[in-house]
C-alpha cells in the first residue's frame, strides 16, 4: 500500500475536494496517512483568496522538497508532490517555474484525472505535469461512488464556481463558471452518506444558494429551498446546513425553508462585506446595505432564533472613515453570532487590484481591530445568552484533551464536554454551563446519557 498525505487550505469546498481526491486515488492503491514524511504522495490543496494564503504554499513546498530529497537519499523511495486547488489553477506556471520538484499541478475541476497524472508523472524528470483545464466533462460524473465513511457531520458539494465577479475576488477565475449538480446526483450522495452513518450534511457551494436544478420527472425548476425540503425527507438525516450564500440569491422559498424544515439548523452564514452602499457598488455586490437588512428582518420573522454569521472586508479601495462607520453601524444593527473579517488583499487579475484609492496598511489594521472588537463582543454576548439553556448537540469527535468530546450546537457553536467515544454520532441534550469567546462548555442532561440517541 502506498501512503497519501493531503494538506488542505482555504474553504470547506477544498475540504470536500480533498476527501474526493483520496477517494479517486484509493483504487490505485493509496491510503491516507497523517505523517507527510512517510508519504509516497503529498498533495497540497491550496487557496488563493488572499495573498497570505497563497504565499503559504511556497513555504510549505520548500519543506516538502527536503522531505522528498531525504526519502530519495535515505530510503531510495520516490515521493510525489502535487499542488491542487485554487493556487494551482491561478499560478500553475509559476509553481512549475519556482518549484520544479513539484510532480503534478491539478486544478479544482480536473482532480478526477489524478490517476492519469500519476501515471504520467516522472519524479526523475524535474518537470511537472500540469492539468488546469476547465474541461467539458464534469468531475462529479467521474468521482467514485465508493467512499470512506465521512463521520457524523459531512460536507456535500452541490454547486461550484461563481458568476458574480465581485471586484475583489479570485473565485470566478480559479473555480470557473457557476455550475449546479443535478438534484438526483445530490440526493443519491446524501443517501449514501446517511447509510454510512452521517447525521448532518452541510451543502456546499461558492454560491450555494444560486443552486438550481430540474427534478427527476423534469417538471419545473427547483431552487435550494426545494432541494433542502427533499433532503429533509431522507430517513436518518437529522440535520441540514448550507454555505456560503449570497444575499442576491436569498429567495423567499429558501427563507421559508428556515421556518418549515425542523432539520434545517437555525444558523446562516450570509456575507455582506461592507455596510456602505458606495463600497458595495464598487465591489460589484449588486445589493445595498438596506437590501441586506431586509433579508435579515424577513429571516428573523420566519425563524426568530436564527443565528447569523457574515464576512467583512475592511480597507477596500476608496473606503473612507464614513464608509467604515457604515459597516460598524450595519454590524451593530444586525448583531452577529459569529463572523469572519479580513483586510482587503489586492489579488492579481481582479478589477479592484488596480483601482485608485488603495488604503494604507496601518489604516486597514486599525479598522480591522475596531471591527473585530465589536464582532467579538457580539459573539461573546450571543454565547452568554446560551448559558443555562439545554441544547441538542451532535457529538462529532474526541476533543484534544483526554476524555473530552466535541460537537456543534444548532447555532454552529463549538461545544465541549467530558464524555465517552461511544457517544460520537449521537445527538444529545446538553446543559450549557459556561460560555466562552469561541465555545460552550456543557454537561449532558441527566436523561441523555442513557440508551442510544
Ligand atoms: N462565495 C462566498 C465567499 C468567498 S471567499 C461569498 O460570496 O460570500 C470568502 C471570503 O473571503 C469573502 O466573503 C470575503 O469576505 C473574503 N475575501 C475574498 N476576496 C478577498 C480579498 N481580495 N481580500 C480580502 N478578503 C477577501
Ligand atoms: Fe467571490 Fe463574490 Fe463570487 Fe463570493 S459571490 S465567490 S465573493 S465573486
Ligand atoms: Fe480559497 Fe479557492 Fe476556496 S480561493 S476560499 S480554496 S474557492
XYZ file of C-alpha atoms and ligand atoms in Angstrom:
494
model
C 0.000 0.000 0.000
C 1.238 3.469 -0.879
C 0.648 6.320 1.519
C -1.099 9.595 0.715
C -0.858 12.801 2.742
C -3.177 15.689 1.878
C -2.916 19.139 3.431
C -5.951 21.343 2.919
C -6.020 25.140 2.877
C -8.963 27.502 2.359
C -12.680 26.909 2.367
C -14.925 23.921 3.069
C -15.132 23.170 -0.639
C -11.448 22.365 -0.522
C -12.075 20.063 2.457
C -14.689 18.234 0.381
C -12.371 18.123 -2.645
C -9.516 16.705 -0.562
C -11.743 13.856 0.581
C -12.732 13.173 -3.005
C -9.086 13.186 -4.135
C -8.437 10.479 -1.558
C -11.448 8.556 -2.976
C -10.134 8.909 -6.539
C -6.692 7.649 -5.571
C -7.857 4.795 -3.308
C -8.434 2.317 -6.193
C -4.862 2.967 -7.374
C -3.507 1.770 -4.013
C -3.116 4.928 -1.917
C -4.268 5.002 1.704
C -4.284 8.162 3.835
C -1.528 8.894 6.342
C -1.173 11.700 8.887
C 2.615 11.825 8.507
C 3.987 13.661 5.447
C 7.477 12.207 5.961
C 6.137 8.658 5.369
C 4.040 9.612 2.361
C 4.558 8.330 -1.165
C 2.438 11.204 -2.390
C 1.797 14.603 -0.820
C -0.982 16.831 -2.112
C -1.263 20.477 -1.108
C -4.856 21.528 -1.772
C -4.433 25.278 -1.900
C -6.326 28.568 -1.518
C -5.735 31.756 -3.496
C -8.260 34.057 -1.801
C -5.768 36.368 -0.059
C -2.069 36.928 -0.622
C -1.071 35.393 2.723
C -2.953 32.196 1.918
C -1.163 31.671 -1.377
C 2.307 32.549 -0.093
C 1.975 29.757 2.490
C 2.020 27.264 -0.360
C 5.521 28.188 -1.434
C 6.889 27.965 2.110
C 5.275 24.533 2.506
C 6.750 23.428 -0.798
C 10.218 24.362 0.432
C 9.788 21.987 3.386
C 8.407 19.210 1.182
C 11.393 19.461 -1.109
C 13.608 18.492 1.840
C 11.371 15.509 2.719
C 11.366 14.359 -0.892
C 15.159 14.533 -1.109
C 15.531 12.713 2.219
C 13.191 9.885 1.118
C 15.280 9.535 -2.035
C 18.695 9.657 -0.314
C 17.971 7.629 2.812
C 15.376 5.106 1.625
C 15.677 5.184 -2.146
C 11.951 5.987 -2.089
C 10.153 8.273 -4.531
C 7.827 10.879 -3.085
C 5.415 12.533 -5.497
C 4.398 16.109 -4.779
C 1.161 17.536 -6.177
C -0.267 21.037 -5.913
C -4.049 21.151 -6.287
C -6.761 23.745 -5.713
C -7.020 27.447 -6.426
C -3.316 28.415 -6.364
C -2.662 25.569 -8.795
C -5.345 26.982 -11.073
C -4.161 30.581 -10.845
C -0.398 30.117 -10.689
C 0.290 26.723 -12.283
C 3.059 28.148 -14.471
C 4.731 29.950 -11.610
C 4.689 26.785 -9.487
C 6.442 24.761 -12.165
C 8.995 27.558 -12.528
C 9.625 28.297 -8.836
C 9.333 24.690 -7.678
C 10.302 22.301 -10.495
C 10.440 19.405 -7.982
C 6.623 19.528 -7.956
C 5.481 16.499 -9.957
C 1.846 17.416 -10.625
C -0.270 20.556 -10.794
C -4.013 19.953 -10.894
C -6.913 22.419 -10.841
C -10.178 22.266 -8.869
C -12.121 20.977 -11.907
C -9.664 18.294 -13.080
C -8.711 16.315 -9.981
C -10.811 13.355 -11.116
C -7.953 12.817 -13.596
C -5.331 12.418 -10.840
C -4.728 8.705 -11.578
C -3.787 9.597 -15.184
C -1.477 12.345 -13.963
C 0.189 9.985 -11.500
C 0.811 7.563 -14.358
C 2.413 10.358 -16.405
C 4.486 11.848 -13.597
C 8.179 11.087 -13.626
C 9.903 12.059 -10.380
C 13.310 11.844 -12.048
C 12.333 14.370 -14.735
C 12.275 17.505 -12.568
C 9.340 18.696 -14.624
C 5.706 18.933 -13.555
C 2.723 17.528 -15.423
C 0.032 20.171 -15.397
C -3.733 19.859 -15.804
C -5.556 23.094 -15.067
C -8.176 22.954 -17.805
C -11.824 23.791 -17.311
C -12.910 20.580 -19.040
C -16.159 19.859 -20.875
C -16.815 16.885 -18.634
C -17.965 17.485 -15.080
C -15.742 15.981 -12.391
C -18.712 14.830 -10.285
C -19.670 12.366 -13.045
C -16.261 10.692 -12.718
C -15.749 10.562 -8.967
C -16.105 7.089 -7.443
C -19.283 6.317 -5.525
C -17.453 4.132 -3.020
C -16.054 6.422 -0.407
C -14.696 6.002 3.075
C -17.267 6.921 5.768
C -17.165 10.636 6.447
C -18.275 10.778 10.047
C -21.381 12.157 11.766
C -21.155 15.572 10.060
C -20.222 15.635 6.375
C -19.892 18.130 3.540
C -21.625 17.681 0.199
C -20.749 20.000 -2.698
C -23.868 20.863 -4.676
C -22.678 23.909 -6.573
C -19.333 25.049 -7.943
C -17.875 28.207 -9.339
C -19.249 31.712 -9.447
C -20.561 34.189 -11.996
C -20.916 37.109 -9.591
C -17.498 38.652 -10.183
C -17.200 40.728 -7.035
C -14.393 43.097 -7.963
C -12.027 41.864 -5.196
C -12.444 38.122 -5.650
C -10.448 35.419 -7.454
C -13.043 32.645 -7.170
C -14.715 33.153 -10.594
C -11.256 32.753 -12.150
C -9.982 29.835 -10.064
C -13.182 27.787 -9.889
C -14.734 28.761 -13.194
C -18.344 29.380 -14.175
C -21.278 28.689 -11.919
C -22.498 25.100 -12.103
C -25.212 23.194 -10.218
C -25.034 19.436 -9.727
C -28.208 17.581 -10.738
C -30.702 17.050 -7.911
C -30.799 13.265 -8.356
C -26.999 13.005 -8.009
C -27.074 15.103 -4.825
C -29.907 13.068 -3.294
C -28.024 9.824 -4.105
C -24.845 11.062 -2.498
C -26.792 12.225 0.569
C -28.420 8.787 0.910
C -25.028 7.099 0.683
C -23.630 9.408 3.365
C -26.548 8.650 5.691
C -26.175 4.900 5.047
C -22.536 5.324 6.134
C -23.584 6.866 9.460
C -23.698 10.581 8.659
C -26.319 12.515 10.656
C -25.666 16.057 9.494
C -24.970 17.295 5.956
C -23.713 20.744 5.054
C -24.423 21.577 1.422
C -21.532 23.463 -0.097
C -21.073 25.920 -2.925
C -19.105 29.104 -3.570
C -22.601 30.457 -4.118
C -24.645 27.662 -2.682
C -27.995 29.451 -2.815
C -27.588 30.034 -6.559
C -28.102 26.265 -6.872
C -30.932 25.355 -9.231
C -31.947 22.138 -10.913
C -34.681 20.104 -12.508
C -36.312 17.225 -10.645
C -36.097 13.645 -11.999
C -39.542 13.968 -13.660
C -38.314 17.087 -15.463
C -41.252 19.163 -14.165
C -40.481 22.696 -13.155
C -37.317 24.019 -11.620
C -36.034 23.608 -8.104
C -34.101 26.126 -6.066
C -32.088 25.402 -2.937
C -35.164 25.742 -0.679
C -36.866 22.905 -2.555
C -33.717 20.759 -2.555
C -33.497 21.159 1.236
C -37.106 20.012 1.553
C -36.307 16.860 -0.456
C -33.163 16.136 1.536
C -35.068 16.534 4.805
C -37.216 13.534 3.751
C -34.232 11.167 3.887
C -34.651 8.844 6.835
C -31.829 9.218 9.337
C -30.679 12.608 8.049
C -31.149 14.662 11.201
C -29.534 17.963 10.369
C -29.002 20.190 7.363
C -26.923 23.300 6.811
C -25.665 25.135 3.725
C -22.863 27.557 2.994
C -21.876 30.071 1.527
C -24.802 32.183 0.419
C -25.029 35.447 -1.472
C -27.719 37.994 -0.476
C -28.945 38.290 -4.106
C -29.952 34.610 -4.184
C -31.710 34.575 -0.807
C -35.184 33.917 -2.262
C -38.469 33.534 -0.389
C -38.594 29.728 -0.842
C -35.208 29.401 0.821
C -36.106 31.770 3.630
C -39.376 29.942 4.378
C -37.418 26.673 4.457
C -35.942 28.023 7.705
C -39.473 28.193 9.145
C -40.733 24.885 7.768
C -37.894 22.344 7.964
C -37.075 21.234 11.505
C -33.838 19.574 10.314
C -32.567 22.853 8.866
C -30.408 24.301 11.619
C -31.115 27.865 12.819
C -27.858 29.276 11.517
C -26.976 31.192 8.368
C -23.659 32.435 7.045
C -24.582 35.402 4.854
C -21.592 37.565 3.909
C -22.242 41.267 3.277
C -18.606 42.517 3.043
C -19.417 46.184 3.785
C -22.171 48.381 5.218
C -21.512 51.252 2.802
C -23.576 51.459 -0.374
C -20.845 53.146 -2.382
C -18.320 50.459 -1.379
C -20.869 47.705 -2.080
C -21.348 49.207 -5.517
C -17.583 49.425 -6.153
C -17.351 45.790 -5.016
C -19.984 44.887 -7.648
C -22.107 43.229 -4.976
C -25.309 44.479 -6.644
C -27.237 44.974 -3.394
C -27.420 47.773 -0.824
C -26.951 47.624 2.926
C -30.716 48.066 3.353
C -31.432 45.155 0.975
C -29.331 43.078 3.339
C -31.142 44.433 6.409
C -34.481 43.495 4.829
C -33.317 39.905 4.244
C -32.204 39.630 7.860
C -35.552 41.036 9.081
C -37.500 38.554 6.975
C -35.381 35.622 8.181
C -35.868 36.665 11.784
C -39.612 36.933 11.275
C -39.672 33.392 9.877
C -37.173 31.889 12.326
C -36.749 34.181 15.339
C -33.872 32.243 16.907
C -31.715 32.113 13.748
C -28.026 32.794 14.445
C -26.281 34.929 11.855
C -22.748 34.957 10.633
C -21.048 37.066 7.986
C -17.859 38.019 6.154
C -16.420 41.532 6.081
C -13.631 43.212 4.166
C -12.082 46.398 5.550
C -9.865 48.767 3.591
C -11.355 48.120 0.160
C -10.000 50.767 -2.286
C -11.689 54.117 -1.655
C -13.113 53.164 1.760
C -13.442 56.381 3.772
C -13.905 56.765 7.525
C -17.603 57.346 6.801
C -17.820 54.109 4.730
C -16.192 52.199 7.550
C -18.576 53.788 10.069
C -21.440 52.456 7.910
C -20.013 48.950 8.290
C -19.843 49.351 12.064
C -23.438 50.623 12.001
C -24.638 47.618 9.987
C -22.895 45.193 12.339
C -24.452 46.948 15.332
C -27.900 46.778 13.718
C -27.694 43.091 12.766
C -25.965 41.541 15.786
C -23.883 38.547 14.701
C -23.362 35.248 16.495
C -20.001 34.882 14.747
C -18.200 36.415 11.774
C -15.047 36.472 9.683
C -13.340 39.745 8.842
C -10.349 40.449 6.650
C -8.112 43.239 5.465
C -8.573 43.809 1.763
C -5.878 41.960 -0.160
C -5.246 43.028 -3.772
C -5.401 39.924 -5.951
C -3.734 39.842 -9.352
C -6.198 39.877 -12.227
C -9.176 41.208 -10.249
C -10.618 44.645 -11.166
C -10.174 46.165 -7.686
C -6.463 45.369 -7.543
C -5.693 48.224 -9.921
C -8.284 50.666 -8.559
C -7.389 54.121 -7.268
C -7.593 54.821 -3.561
C -5.733 51.769 -2.211
C -5.814 52.050 1.594
C -2.764 52.337 3.816
C -1.870 49.096 5.691
C -1.990 50.791 9.085
C -5.474 52.174 8.411
C -6.595 48.685 7.384
C -5.155 47.205 10.584
C -6.832 49.837 12.780
C -10.210 49.321 11.108
C -9.911 45.545 11.344
C -9.103 45.777 15.059
C -12.121 48.043 15.693
C -14.462 45.781 13.712
C -13.185 42.622 15.360
C -13.605 44.135 18.798
C -17.287 44.714 18.058
C -17.788 41.290 16.438
C -16.028 39.540 19.337
C -18.269 41.338 21.828
C -21.344 40.267 19.850
C -20.148 36.674 19.716
C -19.487 36.558 23.454
C -22.893 38.104 24.161
C -24.560 35.517 21.920
C -22.704 32.669 23.646
C -23.543 34.087 27.098
C -27.236 34.058 26.219
C -26.910 30.274 25.820
C -25.680 29.760 29.399
C -28.316 27.791 31.292
C -30.003 26.565 28.100
C -30.404 22.934 27.137
C -29.352 22.392 23.516
C -29.269 19.318 21.255
C -25.674 18.741 20.176
C -24.344 16.303 17.587
C -21.247 14.727 19.099
C -18.687 14.646 16.284
C -15.352 13.539 17.677
C -12.922 13.415 20.555
C -11.571 16.756 21.735
C -7.879 17.470 22.116
C -7.932 16.687 25.864
C -8.279 13.246 27.417
C -11.903 12.239 27.928
C -13.141 15.320 26.130
C -15.786 15.143 23.402
C -16.764 17.865 20.991
C -19.622 18.748 18.668
C -21.732 21.591 17.346
C -24.804 23.307 18.735
C -27.717 24.071 16.386
C -26.239 27.601 16.170
C -22.873 26.215 14.984
C -21.067 26.913 18.260
C -18.275 24.514 19.191
C -19.299 22.586 22.271
C -17.045 20.682 24.699
C -17.915 18.155 27.395
C -16.415 15.195 29.241
C -17.737 12.022 27.758
C -17.115 8.734 26.019
C -16.082 7.915 22.469
C -19.208 5.755 22.167
C -21.245 8.984 22.137
C -19.840 10.004 18.742
C -22.671 10.273 16.225
C -25.362 10.828 18.857
C -27.450 13.955 19.214
C -27.521 14.620 22.941
C -29.330 17.189 25.055
C -26.643 19.185 26.818
C -26.913 21.748 29.586
C -24.733 24.748 28.799
C -22.724 25.519 31.915
C -20.211 28.093 30.671
C -19.928 30.342 27.639
C -16.505 31.273 26.289
C -15.499 33.540 23.406
C -15.324 30.695 20.870
C -17.043 27.780 22.545
C -19.522 26.450 25.090
C -18.821 24.073 27.962
C -21.599 21.606 28.801
C -22.745 18.628 30.784
C -25.199 16.028 29.494
C -28.772 16.447 30.675
C -29.491 13.500 33.008
C -31.703 11.571 30.581
C -29.496 11.859 27.521
C -26.606 9.584 28.571
C -28.959 6.612 28.793
C -29.762 4.460 25.757
C -28.946 5.218 22.163
C -29.928 8.522 20.564
N -18.525 32.819 -2.024
C -18.524 33.402 -0.781
C -17.155 33.538 -0.138
C -15.970 33.731 -0.982
S -14.402 33.875 -0.249
C -19.249 34.718 -0.871
O -19.574 35.193 -1.917
O -19.529 35.288 0.154
C -14.645 34.084 1.466
C -14.478 35.474 1.938
O -13.155 35.922 1.737
C -15.338 36.503 1.257
O -16.642 36.521 1.743
C -14.596 37.776 1.556
O -15.014 38.344 2.768
C -13.141 37.317 1.691
N -12.330 37.764 0.551
C -12.465 37.408 -0.740
N -11.570 38.043 -1.512
C -10.848 38.832 -0.682
C -9.777 39.767 -0.870
N -9.286 40.019 -2.072
N -9.270 40.387 0.228
C -9.780 40.157 1.455
N -10.793 39.296 1.686
C -11.322 38.641 0.640
Fe -16.240 35.773 -4.780
Fe -18.331 37.387 -4.914
Fe -18.423 35.003 -6.092
Fe -18.432 35.176 -3.444
S -20.026 35.960 -4.832
S -17.221 33.787 -4.671
S -17.120 36.911 -3.053
S -17.100 36.684 -6.664
Fe -9.767 29.641 -1.380
Fe -10.467 28.611 -3.670
Fe -11.992 28.259 -1.537
S -9.520 30.549 -3.375
S -11.638 30.128 -0.401
S -9.959 27.488 -1.813
S -12.681 28.559 -3.612
